[in-house]
mmCIF file with all atom_site columns, C-alpha atoms in Angstrom:
data_model
loop_
_atom_site.group_PDB
_atom_site.id
_atom_site.type_symbol
_atom_site.label_atom_id
_atom_site.label_alt_id
_atom_site.label_comp_id
_atom_site.label_asym_id
_atom_site.label_entity_id
_atom_site.label_seq_id
_atom_site.pdbx_PDB_ins_code
_atom_site.Cartn_x
_atom_site.Cartn_y
_atom_site.Cartn_z
_atom_site.occupancy
_atom_site.B_iso_or_equiv
_atom_site.pdbx_formal_charge
_atom_site.auth_seq_id
_atom_site.auth_comp_id
_atom_site.auth_asym_id
_atom_site.auth_atom_id
_atom_site.pdbx_PDB_model_num
ATOM 1   C CA . MET A 1 1   ? 71.657  -8.275  1.557   1.00 51.00 ? 1   MET A CA 1
ATOM 2   C CA . GLY A 1 2   ? 75.294  -7.970  0.448   1.00 59.00 ? 2   GLY A CA 1
ATOM 3   C CA . ILE A 1 3   ? 77.406  -10.859 -0.782  1.00 55.00 ? 3   ILE A CA 1
ATOM 4   C CA . LEU A 1 4   ? 79.721  -10.801 2.232   1.00 54.00 ? 4   LEU A CA 1
ATOM 5   C CA . GLU A 1 5   ? 76.834  -10.612 4.718   1.00 62.00 ? 5   GLU A CA 1
ATOM 6   C CA . ARG A 1 6   ? 75.134  -13.535 3.017   1.00 58.00 ? 6   ARG A CA 1
ATOM 7   C CA . LEU A 1 7   ? 78.417  -15.462 3.061   1.00 54.00 ? 7   LEU A CA 1
ATOM 8   C CA . SER A 1 8   ? 78.921  -14.718 6.755   1.00 59.00 ? 8   SER A CA 1
ATOM 9   C CA . ARG A 1 9   ? 75.481  -16.098 7.641   1.00 59.00 ? 9   ARG A CA 1
ATOM 10  C CA . LEU A 1 10  ? 76.020  -19.200 5.509   1.00 55.00 ? 10  LEU A CA 1
ATOM 11  C CA . ILE A 1 11  ? 79.415  -19.966 7.036   1.00 55.00 ? 11  ILE A CA 1
ATOM 12  C CA . ARG A 1 12  ? 78.142  -19.426 10.585  1.00 58.00 ? 12  ARG A CA 1
ATOM 13  C CA . ALA A 1 13  ? 75.225  -21.791 9.970   1.00 55.00 ? 13  ALA A CA 1
ATOM 14  C CA . ASN A 1 14  ? 77.360  -24.539 8.458   1.00 53.00 ? 14  ASN A CA 1
ATOM 15  C CA . ILE A 1 15  ? 80.168  -24.246 11.008  1.00 51.00 ? 15  ILE A CA 1
ATOM 16  C CA . ASN A 1 16  ? 77.733  -24.219 13.936  1.00 56.00 ? 16  ASN A CA 1
ATOM 17  C CA . ASP A 1 17  ? 76.247  -27.434 12.546  1.00 56.00 ? 17  ASP A CA 1
ATOM 18  C CA . LEU A 1 18  ? 79.698  -29.032 12.323  1.00 49.00 ? 18  LEU A CA 1
ATOM 19  C CA . ILE A 1 19  ? 80.544  -27.927 15.852  1.00 49.00 ? 19  ILE A CA 1
ATOM 20  C CA . ARG A 1 20  ? 77.304  -29.409 17.168  1.00 55.00 ? 20  ARG A CA 1
ATOM 21  C CA . ARG A 1 21  ? 78.269  -32.685 15.493  1.00 55.00 ? 21  ARG A CA 1
ATOM 22  C CA . ALA A 1 22  ? 81.751  -32.434 17.082  1.00 49.00 ? 22  ALA A CA 1
ATOM 23  C CA . GLU A 1 23  ? 83.527  -32.461 13.720  1.00 56.00 ? 23  GLU A CA 1
ATOM 24  C CA . ASN A 1 24  ? 87.299  -31.975 13.685  1.00 67.00 ? 24  ASN A CA 1
ATOM 25  C CA . PRO A 1 25  ? 88.790  -28.499 13.033  1.00 68.00 ? 25  PRO A CA 1
ATOM 26  C CA . GLU A 1 26  ? 90.258  -29.522 9.669   1.00 71.00 ? 26  GLU A CA 1
ATOM 27  C CA . LYS A 1 27  ? 86.809  -30.417 8.346   1.00 75.00 ? 27  LYS A CA 1
ATOM 28  C CA . ILE A 1 28  ? 85.393  -27.151 9.687   1.00 73.00 ? 28  ILE A CA 1
ATOM 29  C CA . ILE A 1 29  ? 88.124  -25.153 7.910   1.00 76.00 ? 29  ILE A CA 1
ATOM 30  C CA . GLU A 1 30  ? 87.492  -26.992 4.638   1.00 78.00 ? 30  GLU A CA 1
ATOM 31  C CA . GLN A 1 31  ? 83.727  -26.457 4.967   1.00 77.00 ? 31  GLN A CA 1
ATOM 32  C CA . ALA A 1 32  ? 84.251  -22.722 5.499   1.00 77.00 ? 32  ALA A CA 1
ATOM 33  C CA . LEU A 1 33  ? 86.412  -22.540 2.374   1.00 80.00 ? 33  LEU A CA 1
ATOM 34  C CA . GLU A 1 34  ? 83.882  -24.515 0.341   1.00 82.00 ? 34  GLU A CA 1
ATOM 35  C CA . ASP A 1 35  ? 81.118  -22.132 1.495   1.00 81.00 ? 35  ASP A CA 1
ATOM 36  C CA . MET A 1 36  ? 83.255  -19.202 0.396   1.00 81.00 ? 36  MET A CA 1
ATOM 37  C CA . ARG A 1 37  ? 83.950  -20.751 -3.002  1.00 84.00 ? 37  ARG A CA 1
ATOM 38  C CA . ALA A 1 38  ? 80.253  -21.492 -3.509  1.00 84.00 ? 38  ALA A CA 1
ATOM 39  C CA . THR A 1 39  ? 79.360  -17.913 -2.603  1.00 82.00 ? 39  THR A CA 1
ATOM 40  C CA . LEU A 1 40  ? 82.071  -16.666 -4.972  1.00 84.00 ? 40  LEU A CA 1
ATOM 41  C CA . ARG A 1 41  ? 80.496  -18.595 -7.848  1.00 86.00 ? 41  ARG A CA 1
ATOM 42  C CA . GLU A 1 42  ? 77.093  -17.163 -6.940  1.00 85.00 ? 42  GLU A CA 1
ATOM 43  C CA . ALA A 1 43  ? 78.541  -13.656 -6.628  1.00 84.00 ? 43  ALA A CA 1
ATOM 44  C CA . ARG A 1 44  ? 80.132  -13.852 -10.066 1.00 89.00 ? 44  ARG A CA 1
ATOM 45  C CA . MET A 1 45  ? 76.770  -14.822 -11.544 1.00 90.00 ? 45  MET A CA 1
ATOM 46  C CA . GLU A 1 46  ? 75.116  -11.876 -9.785  1.00 87.00 ? 46  GLU A CA 1
ATOM 47  C CA . VAL A 1 47  ? 77.739  -9.449  -11.070 1.00 90.00 ? 47  VAL A CA 1
ATOM 48  C CA . ALA A 1 48  ? 77.395  -10.837 -14.597 1.00 92.00 ? 48  ALA A CA 1
ATOM 49  C CA . GLU A 1 49  ? 73.593  -10.501 -14.450 1.00 92.00 ? 49  GLU A CA 1
ATOM 50  C CA . ALA A 1 50  ? 73.847  -6.959  -13.053 1.00 92.00 ? 50  ALA A CA 1
ATOM 51  C CA . MET A 1 51  ? 76.268  -5.961  -15.819 1.00 94.00 ? 51  MET A CA 1
ATOM 52  C CA . ALA A 1 52  ? 73.996  -7.502  -18.462 1.00 95.00 ? 52  ALA A CA 1
ATOM 53  C CA . GLU A 1 53  ? 71.030  -5.556  -17.059 1.00 95.00 ? 53  GLU A CA 1
ATOM 54  C CA . LEU A 1 54  ? 73.122  -2.386  -17.126 1.00 95.00 ? 54  LEU A CA 1
ATOM 55  C CA . LYS A 1 55  ? 73.896  -2.907  -20.808 1.00 96.00 ? 55  LYS A CA 1
ATOM 56  C CA . LYS A 1 56  ? 70.194  -3.413  -21.530 1.00 95.00 ? 56  LYS A CA 1
ATOM 57  C CA . LEU A 1 57  ? 69.209  -0.217  -19.674 1.00 95.00 ? 57  LEU A CA 1
ATOM 58  C CA . GLU A 1 58  ? 71.927  1.748   -21.477 1.00 95.00 ? 58  GLU A CA 1
ATOM 59  C CA . ARG A 1 59  ? 70.593  0.545   -24.824 1.00 96.00 ? 59  ARG A CA 1
ATOM 60  C CA . GLU A 1 60  ? 67.039  1.539   -23.852 1.00 95.00 ? 60  GLU A CA 1
ATOM 61  C CA . GLN A 1 61  ? 68.187  4.968   -22.671 1.00 95.00 ? 61  GLN A CA 1
ATOM 62  C CA . GLN A 1 62  ? 70.207  5.483   -25.843 1.00 96.00 ? 62  GLN A CA 1
ATOM 63  C CA . SER A 1 63  ? 67.288  4.374   -28.010 1.00 95.00 ? 63  SER A CA 1
ATOM 64  C CA . TYR A 1 64  ? 64.809  6.842   -26.467 1.00 96.00 ? 64  TYR A CA 1
ATOM 65  C CA . ALA A 1 65  ? 67.383  9.634   -26.564 1.00 95.00 ? 65  ALA A CA 1
ATOM 66  C CA . GLU A 1 66  ? 67.844  8.993   -30.276 1.00 96.00 ? 66  GLU A CA 1
ATOM 67  C CA . GLN A 1 67  ? 64.061  8.935   -30.752 1.00 96.00 ? 67  GLN A CA 1
ATOM 68  C CA . ALA A 1 68  ? 63.748  12.306  -28.980 1.00 94.00 ? 68  ALA A CA 1
ATOM 69  C CA . ALA A 1 69  ? 66.416  13.756  -31.263 1.00 95.00 ? 69  ALA A CA 1
ATOM 70  C CA . ALA A 1 70  ? 64.647  12.302  -34.296 1.00 95.00 ? 70  ALA A CA 1
ATOM 71  C CA . TRP A 1 71  ? 61.285  13.853  -33.311 1.00 94.00 ? 71  TRP A CA 1
ATOM 72  C CA . GLU A 1 72  ? 63.102  17.178  -32.813 1.00 93.00 ? 72  GLU A CA 1
ATOM 73  C CA . ARG A 1 73  ? 64.347  16.989  -36.412 1.00 94.00 ? 73  ARG A CA 1
ATOM 74  C CA . LYS A 1 74  ? 60.891  16.036  -37.691 1.00 93.00 ? 74  LYS A CA 1
ATOM 75  C CA . ALA A 1 75  ? 59.334  19.008  -35.869 1.00 93.00 ? 75  ALA A CA 1
ATOM 76  C CA . ALA A 1 76  ? 61.853  21.310  -37.552 1.00 94.00 ? 76  ALA A CA 1
ATOM 77  C CA . GLU A 1 77  ? 61.066  19.800  -40.949 1.00 92.00 ? 77  GLU A CA 1
ATOM 78  C CA . ALA A 1 78  ? 57.308  20.252  -40.354 1.00 91.00 ? 78  ALA A CA 1
ATOM 79  C CA . LEU A 1 79  ? 57.795  23.924  -39.490 1.00 92.00 ? 79  LEU A CA 1
ATOM 80  C CA . LYS A 1 80  ? 59.840  24.416  -42.644 1.00 91.00 ? 80  LYS A CA 1
ATOM 81  C CA . ALA A 1 81  ? 56.920  22.911  -44.553 1.00 90.00 ? 81  ALA A CA 1
ATOM 82  C CA . GLU A 1 82  ? 54.574  25.305  -42.731 1.00 89.00 ? 82  GLU A CA 1
ATOM 83  C CA . ARG A 1 83  ? 52.852  22.406  -40.971 1.00 89.00 ? 83  ARG A CA 1
ATOM 84  C CA . GLU A 1 84  ? 52.701  23.714  -37.451 1.00 90.00 ? 84  GLU A CA 1
ATOM 85  C CA . ASP A 1 85  ? 50.189  21.030  -36.488 1.00 91.00 ? 85  ASP A CA 1
ATOM 86  C CA . LEU A 1 86  ? 52.625  18.305  -37.446 1.00 92.00 ? 86  LEU A CA 1
ATOM 87  C CA . ALA A 1 87  ? 55.469  20.143  -35.687 1.00 92.00 ? 87  ALA A CA 1
ATOM 88  C CA . ARG A 1 88  ? 53.400  20.332  -32.508 1.00 93.00 ? 88  ARG A CA 1
ATOM 89  C CA . GLU A 1 89  ? 52.627  16.588  -32.656 1.00 93.00 ? 89  GLU A CA 1
ATOM 90  C CA . ALA A 1 90  ? 56.293  15.783  -33.292 1.00 93.00 ? 90  ALA A CA 1
ATOM 91  C CA . LEU A 1 91  ? 57.324  17.836  -30.280 1.00 94.00 ? 91  LEU A CA 1
ATOM 92  C CA . LYS A 1 92  ? 54.801  15.948  -28.125 1.00 95.00 ? 92  LYS A CA 1
ATOM 93  C CA . ARG A 1 93  ? 56.364  12.680  -29.254 1.00 94.00 ? 93  ARG A CA 1
ATOM 94  C CA . LYS A 1 94  ? 59.782  14.166  -28.544 1.00 94.00 ? 94  LYS A CA 1
ATOM 95  C CA . GLN A 1 95  ? 58.743  14.993  -24.978 1.00 95.00 ? 95  GLN A CA 1
ATOM 96  C CA . GLN A 1 96  ? 57.487  11.452  -24.413 1.00 95.00 ? 96  GLN A CA 1
ATOM 97  C CA . ALA A 1 97  ? 60.698  9.924   -25.779 1.00 95.00 ? 97  ALA A CA 1
ATOM 98  C CA . GLN A 1 98  ? 62.830  12.376  -23.793 1.00 94.00 ? 98  GLN A CA 1
ATOM 99  C CA . ALA A 1 99  ? 60.950  11.569  -20.574 1.00 95.00 ? 99  ALA A CA 1
ATOM 100 C CA . LEU A 1 100 ? 61.530  7.875   -21.138 1.00 95.00 ? 100 LEU A CA 1
ATOM 101 C CA . ALA A 1 101 ? 65.196  8.521   -21.941 1.00 95.00 ? 101 ALA A CA 1
ATOM 102 C CA . GLU A 1 102 ? 65.597  10.475  -18.685 1.00 95.00 ? 102 GLU A CA 1
ATOM 103 C CA . GLY A 1 103 ? 63.818  7.728   -16.748 1.00 95.00 ? 103 GLY A CA 1
ATOM 104 C CA . PHE A 1 104 ? 66.132  5.095   -18.187 1.00 95.00 ? 104 PHE A CA 1
ATOM 105 C CA . ALA A 1 105 ? 69.103  7.359   -17.466 1.00 95.00 ? 105 ALA A CA 1
ATOM 106 C CA . GLN A 1 106 ? 68.162  7.260   -13.775 1.00 95.00 ? 106 GLN A CA 1
ATOM 107 C CA . GLN A 1 107 ? 67.857  3.495   -13.948 1.00 95.00 ? 107 GLN A CA 1
ATOM 108 C CA . VAL A 1 108 ? 71.267  3.325   -15.620 1.00 95.00 ? 108 VAL A CA 1
ATOM 109 C CA . ALA A 1 109 ? 72.819  5.387   -12.815 1.00 95.00 ? 109 ALA A CA 1
ATOM 110 C CA . GLN A 1 110 ? 71.279  3.152   -10.150 1.00 95.00 ? 110 GLN A CA 1
ATOM 111 C CA . GLN A 1 111 ? 72.370  0.011   -11.965 1.00 94.00 ? 111 GLN A CA 1
ATOM 112 C CA . GLN A 1 112 ? 75.907  1.375   -12.353 1.00 94.00 ? 112 GLN A CA 1
ATOM 113 C CA . ASP A 1 113 ? 76.037  1.927   -8.595  1.00 94.00 ? 113 ASP A CA 1
ATOM 114 C CA . LEU A 1 114 ? 74.786  -1.623  -7.984  1.00 91.00 ? 114 LEU A CA 1
ATOM 115 C CA . VAL A 1 115 ? 77.370  -3.090  -10.363 1.00 92.00 ? 115 VAL A CA 1
ATOM 116 C CA . GLN A 1 116 ? 80.099  -1.085  -8.645  1.00 92.00 ? 116 GLN A CA 1
ATOM 117 C CA . ARG A 1 117 ? 79.067  -2.301  -5.178  1.00 89.00 ? 117 ARG A CA 1
ATOM 118 C CA . LEU A 1 118 ? 78.749  -5.915  -6.318  1.00 88.00 ? 118 LEU A CA 1
ATOM 119 C CA . THR A 1 119 ? 82.136  -5.755  -8.044  1.00 89.00 ? 119 THR A CA 1
ATOM 120 C CA . THR A 1 120 ? 83.753  -4.334  -4.896  1.00 88.00 ? 120 THR A CA 1
ATOM 121 C CA . GLN A 1 121 ? 82.236  -7.094  -2.757  1.00 85.00 ? 121 GLN A CA 1
ATOM 122 C CA . LEU A 1 122 ? 83.308  -9.693  -5.299  1.00 86.00 ? 122 LEU A CA 1
ATOM 123 C CA . LYS A 1 123 ? 86.924  -8.501  -5.171  1.00 87.00 ? 123 LYS A CA 1
ATOM 124 C CA . ALA A 1 124 ? 86.813  -8.480  -1.364  1.00 84.00 ? 124 ALA A CA 1
ATOM 125 C CA . LEU A 1 125 ? 85.495  -12.037 -1.372  1.00 84.00 ? 125 LEU A CA 1
ATOM 126 C CA . GLU A 1 126 ? 88.187  -13.211 -3.809  1.00 86.00 ? 126 GLU A CA 1
ATOM 127 C CA . SER A 1 127 ? 90.829  -11.624 -1.583  1.00 84.00 ? 127 SER A CA 1
ATOM 128 C CA . LYS A 1 128 ? 89.344  -13.251 1.526   1.00 82.00 ? 128 LYS A CA 1
ATOM 129 C CA . ILE A 1 129 ? 89.363  -16.677 -0.113  1.00 82.00 ? 129 ILE A CA 1
ATOM 130 C CA . GLN A 1 130 ? 93.007  -16.299 -1.158  1.00 83.00 ? 130 GLN A CA 1
ATOM 131 C CA . GLU A 1 131 ? 93.923  -15.271 2.381   1.00 82.00 ? 131 GLU A CA 1
ATOM 132 C CA . SER A 1 132 ? 91.952  -18.155 3.906   1.00 78.00 ? 132 SER A CA 1
ATOM 133 C CA . GLU A 1 133 ? 93.498  -20.715 1.561   1.00 79.00 ? 133 GLU A CA 1
ATOM 134 C CA . ALA A 1 134 ? 96.960  -19.444 2.507   1.00 77.00 ? 134 ALA A CA 1
ATOM 135 C CA . LYS A 1 135 ? 96.105  -19.801 6.208   1.00 77.00 ? 135 LYS A CA 1
ATOM 136 C CA . LYS A 1 136 ? 94.540  -23.240 5.774   1.00 75.00 ? 136 LYS A CA 1
ATOM 137 C CA . ALA A 1 137 ? 97.864  -25.104 5.482   1.00 74.00 ? 137 ALA A CA 1
ATOM 138 C CA . LEU A 1 138 ? 99.260  -23.313 8.536   1.00 71.00 ? 138 LEU A CA 1
ATOM 139 C CA . LEU A 1 139 ? 96.176  -24.008 10.654  1.00 70.00 ? 139 LEU A CA 1
ATOM 140 C CA . ILE A 1 140 ? 96.163  -27.688 9.692   1.00 73.00 ? 140 ILE A CA 1
ATOM 141 C CA . ALA A 1 141 ? 99.903  -27.959 10.440  1.00 75.00 ? 141 ALA A CA 1
ATOM 142 C CA . ARG A 1 142 ? 99.356  -26.371 13.857  1.00 71.00 ? 142 ARG A CA 1
ATOM 143 C CA . LYS A 1 143 ? 96.478  -28.794 14.538  1.00 68.00 ? 143 LYS A CA 1
ATOM 144 C CA . LYS A 1 144 ? 98.594  -31.812 13.593  1.00 76.00 ? 144 LYS A CA 1
ATOM 145 C CA . GLY A 1 145 ? 101.448 -30.518 15.737  1.00 74.00 ? 145 GLY A CA 1
ATOM 146 C CA . LEU A 1 146 ? 99.139  -30.284 18.724  1.00 70.00 ? 146 LEU A CA 1
ATOM 147 C CA . GLU A 1 147 ? 97.806  -33.769 18.059  1.00 70.00 ? 147 GLU A CA 1
ATOM 148 C CA . ALA A 1 148 ? 101.354 -35.168 17.907  1.00 74.00 ? 148 ALA A CA 1
ATOM 149 C CA . ALA A 1 149 ? 102.337 -33.384 21.107  1.00 74.00 ? 149 ALA A CA 1
ATOM 150 C CA . GLU A 1 150 ? 99.237  -34.678 22.866  1.00 73.00 ? 150 GLU A CA 1
ATOM 151 C CA . ALA A 1 151 ? 99.958  -38.227 21.671  1.00 71.00 ? 151 ALA A CA 1
ATOM 152 C CA . VAL A 1 152 ? 103.487 -38.010 23.083  1.00 70.00 ? 152 VAL A CA 1
ATOM 153 C CA . ARG A 1 153 ? 102.163 -36.626 26.353  1.00 72.00 ? 153 ARG A CA 1
ATOM 154 C CA . ARG A 1 154 ? 99.662  -39.474 26.680  1.00 71.00 ? 154 ARG A CA 1
ATOM 155 C CA . PHE A 1 155 ? 102.321 -42.049 25.822  1.00 64.00 ? 155 PHE A CA 1
ATOM 156 C CA . GLU A 1 156 ? 104.774 -40.659 28.371  1.00 63.00 ? 156 GLU A CA 1
ATOM 157 C CA . SER A 1 157 ? 102.039 -40.565 30.976  1.00 64.00 ? 157 SER A CA 1
ATOM 158 C CA . LYS A 1 158 ? 101.255 -44.231 30.358  1.00 61.00 ? 158 LYS A CA 1
ATOM 159 C CA . ILE A 1 159 ? 104.930 -45.178 30.592  1.00 56.00 ? 159 ILE A CA 1
ATOM 160 C CA . ASP A 1 160 ? 105.447 -43.289 33.852  1.00 56.00 ? 160 ASP A CA 1
ATOM 161 C CA . ALA A 1 161 ? 102.395 -44.867 35.438  1.00 52.00 ? 161 ALA A CA 1
ATOM 162 C CA . HIS A 1 162 ? 102.881 -48.410 34.105  1.00 53.00 ? 162 HIS A CA 1
ATOM 163 C CA . SER A 1 163 ? 103.489 -50.991 36.840  1.00 57.00 ? 163 SER A CA 1
ATOM 164 C CA . ALA A 1 164 ? 105.615 -53.153 34.520  1.00 54.00 ? 164 ALA A CA 1
ATOM 165 C CA . VAL A 1 165 ? 108.088 -50.307 34.092  1.00 55.00 ? 165 VAL A CA 1
ATOM 166 C CA . GLU A 1 166 ? 108.248 -49.816 37.848  1.00 65.00 ? 166 GLU A CA 1
ATOM 167 C CA . ALA A 1 167 ? 108.819 -53.548 38.354  1.00 61.00 ? 167 ALA A CA 1
ATOM 168 C CA . PHE A 1 168 ? 111.585 -53.527 35.757  1.00 62.00 ? 168 PHE A CA 1
ATOM 169 C CA . GLU A 1 169 ? 113.342 -50.611 37.453  1.00 70.00 ? 169 GLU A CA 1
ATOM 170 C CA . ASP A 1 170 ? 113.010 -52.317 40.850  1.00 69.00 ? 170 ASP A CA 1
ATOM 171 C CA . MET A 1 171 ? 114.447 -55.564 39.459  1.00 72.00 ? 171 MET A CA 1
ATOM 172 C CA . GLU A 1 172 ? 117.380 -53.678 37.934  1.00 74.00 ? 172 GLU A CA 1
ATOM 173 C CA . GLN A 1 173 ? 118.216 -52.174 41.320  1.00 80.00 ? 173 GLN A CA 1
ATOM 174 C CA . ARG A 1 174 ? 118.010 -55.576 43.009  1.00 76.00 ? 174 ARG A CA 1
ATOM 175 C CA . ILE A 1 175 ? 120.301 -57.211 40.442  1.00 76.00 ? 175 ILE A CA 1
ATOM 176 C CA . GLN A 1 176 ? 122.788 -54.385 40.843  1.00 82.00 ? 176 GLN A CA 1
ATOM 177 C CA . ALA A 1 177 ? 122.788 -54.920 44.618  1.00 78.00 ? 177 ALA A CA 1
ATOM 178 C CA . MET A 1 178 ? 123.314 -58.648 44.116  1.00 80.00 ? 178 MET A CA 1
ATOM 179 C CA . GLU A 1 179 ? 126.242 -57.996 41.761  1.00 77.00 ? 179 GLU A CA 1
ATOM 180 C CA . ASP A 1 180 ? 127.835 -55.651 44.290  1.00 74.00 ? 180 ASP A CA 1
ATOM 181 C CA . LYS A 1 181 ? 127.406 -58.221 47.059  1.00 76.00 ? 181 LYS A CA 1
ATOM 182 C CA . HIS A 1 182 ? 128.899 -60.968 44.888  1.00 71.00 ? 182 HIS A CA 1
ATOM 183 C CA . ALA A 1 183 ? 131.944 -58.843 44.093  1.00 72.00 ? 183 ALA A CA 1
ATOM 184 C CA . ALA A 1 184 ? 132.456 -58.136 47.780  1.00 69.00 ? 184 ALA A CA 1
ATOM 185 C CA . LEU A 1 185 ? 132.227 -61.835 48.642  1.00 68.00 ? 185 LEU A CA 1
ATOM 186 C CA . LEU A 1 186 ? 134.776 -62.724 45.964  1.00 66.00 ? 186 LEU A CA 1
ATOM 187 C CA . GLU A 1 187 ? 137.143 -60.174 47.382  1.00 66.00 ? 187 GLU A CA 1
ATOM 188 C CA . MET A 1 188 ? 136.691 -61.574 50.868  1.00 63.00 ? 188 MET A CA 1
ATOM 189 C CA . ASP A 1 189 ? 137.189 -65.175 49.640  1.00 60.00 ? 189 ASP A CA 1
ATOM 190 C CA . LYS A 1 190 ? 140.678 -64.469 48.251  1.00 57.00 ? 190 LYS A CA 1
ATOM 191 C CA . SER A 1 191 ? 143.427 -66.087 50.319  1.00 56.00 ? 191 SER A CA 1
ATOM 192 C CA . GLU A 1 192 ? 146.227 -64.130 51.828  1.00 57.00 ? 192 GLU A CA 1
ATOM 193 C CA . ILE A 1 193 ? 148.634 -65.796 49.413  1.00 55.00 ? 193 ILE A CA 1
ATOM 194 C CA . GLU A 1 194 ? 146.598 -64.614 46.419  1.00 64.00 ? 194 GLU A CA 1
ATOM 195 C CA . ARG A 1 195 ? 146.559 -61.090 47.756  1.00 63.00 ? 195 ARG A CA 1
ATOM 196 C CA . GLU A 1 196 ? 150.352 -61.251 48.347  1.00 62.00 ? 196 GLU A CA 1
ATOM 197 C CA . LEU A 1 197 ? 150.903 -62.504 44.811  1.00 56.00 ? 197 LEU A CA 1
ATOM 198 C CA . GLU A 1 198 ? 148.821 -59.685 43.481  1.00 66.00 ? 198 GLU A CA 1
ATOM 199 C CA . ARG A 1 199 ? 150.893 -57.196 45.484  1.00 65.00 ? 199 ARG A CA 1
ATOM 200 C CA . LEU A 1 200 ? 154.144 -58.780 44.178  1.00 62.00 ? 200 LEU A CA 1
ATOM 201 C CA . GLY A 1 201 ? 152.869 -58.557 40.648  1.00 68.00 ? 201 GLY A CA 1
ATOM 202 C CA . SER A 1 202 ? 151.999 -54.919 41.228  1.00 67.00 ? 202 SER A CA 1
ATOM 203 C CA . ASN A 1 203 ? 155.465 -54.211 42.750  1.00 67.00 ? 203 ASN A CA 1
ATOM 204 C CA . ARG A 1 204 ? 157.225 -55.959 39.869  1.00 72.00 ? 204 ARG A CA 1
ATOM 205 C CA . GLN A 1 205 ? 155.397 -53.742 37.388  1.00 75.00 ? 205 GLN A CA 1
ATOM 206 C CA . VAL A 1 206 ? 156.499 -50.677 39.339  1.00 68.00 ? 206 VAL A CA 1
ATOM 207 C CA . GLU A 1 207 ? 160.176 -51.816 39.242  1.00 73.00 ? 207 GLU A CA 1
ATOM 208 C CA . GLU A 1 208 ? 159.986 -52.463 35.507  1.00 76.00 ? 208 GLU A CA 1
ATOM 209 C CA . ASP A 1 209 ? 158.504 -48.995 34.884  1.00 70.00 ? 209 ASP A CA 1
ATOM 210 C CA . LEU A 1 210 ? 161.222 -47.424 37.070  1.00 66.00 ? 210 LEU A CA 1
ATOM 211 C CA . ALA A 1 211 ? 164.050 -49.206 35.151  1.00 75.00 ? 211 ALA A CA 1
ATOM 212 C CA . ARG A 1 212 ? 162.528 -48.105 31.842  1.00 78.00 ? 212 ARG A CA 1
ATOM 213 C CA . LEU A 1 213 ? 162.398 -44.472 32.905  1.00 76.00 ? 213 LEU A CA 1
ATOM 214 C CA . LYS A 1 214 ? 166.043 -44.575 34.069  1.00 74.00 ? 214 LYS A CA 1
ATOM 215 C CA . ARG A 1 215 ? 167.142 -45.930 30.683  1.00 80.00 ? 215 ARG A CA 1
ATOM 216 C CA . GLU A 1 216 ? 165.186 -43.211 28.887  1.00 80.00 ? 216 GLU A CA 1
ATOM 217 C CA . LEU A 1 217 ? 166.741 -40.502 31.065  1.00 80.00 ? 217 LEU A CA 1
ATOM 218 C CA . GLY A 1 218 ? 170.296 -41.969 30.897  1.00 80.00 ? 218 GLY A CA 1
ATOM 219 C CA . ILE A 1 219 ? 170.519 -42.475 34.603  1.00 79.00 ? 219 ILE A CA 1
ATOM 220 C CA . ALA A 1 220 ? 172.901 -45.275 35.641  1.00 59.00 ? 220 ALA A CA 1
#
């Protein structure tokens, strides 16, 4: 199973558990990131172990290849010494070492492919974590914005429906009506003499303004 597939299953399991427990979205996001970081640490260990195994296989392959070459040289030396029996035995040993070298070469190729795939998945996981961490702040900000908007909506709803507010508005209208009625009664209570005096005062102001304008315009 690949690193990313394993991570996907782990995150789904943990998030489903949080959802069942009705956890808030912020906690779910943080849990997903923590799962990814934990998988990243595990993936790095796997890559390191795979690379170490590759080095070991390469050493084994190199060792048997060198042994095969050494038996080849010994066979040549035996023939020069006219010891065909020893040359034949050396060549048998060479074949055994060469077969082992070829077997380890196949293992090296397979391990190289594994290391390559693990490294690719590791880089993809690192990239995904960076992307998720960048999105985390935005998602949390959006969540808090929604929470604030919902709080305002609930508050406004309570205000609109509150009987005390309605009573206050009704009382304000009644007081305004009383003030209007009082002003009308005061106007009606004024005597004719008071109204005449008010008119005289108003006329006197008009005459004063007229005289001032004539002086300003130079009209005799």
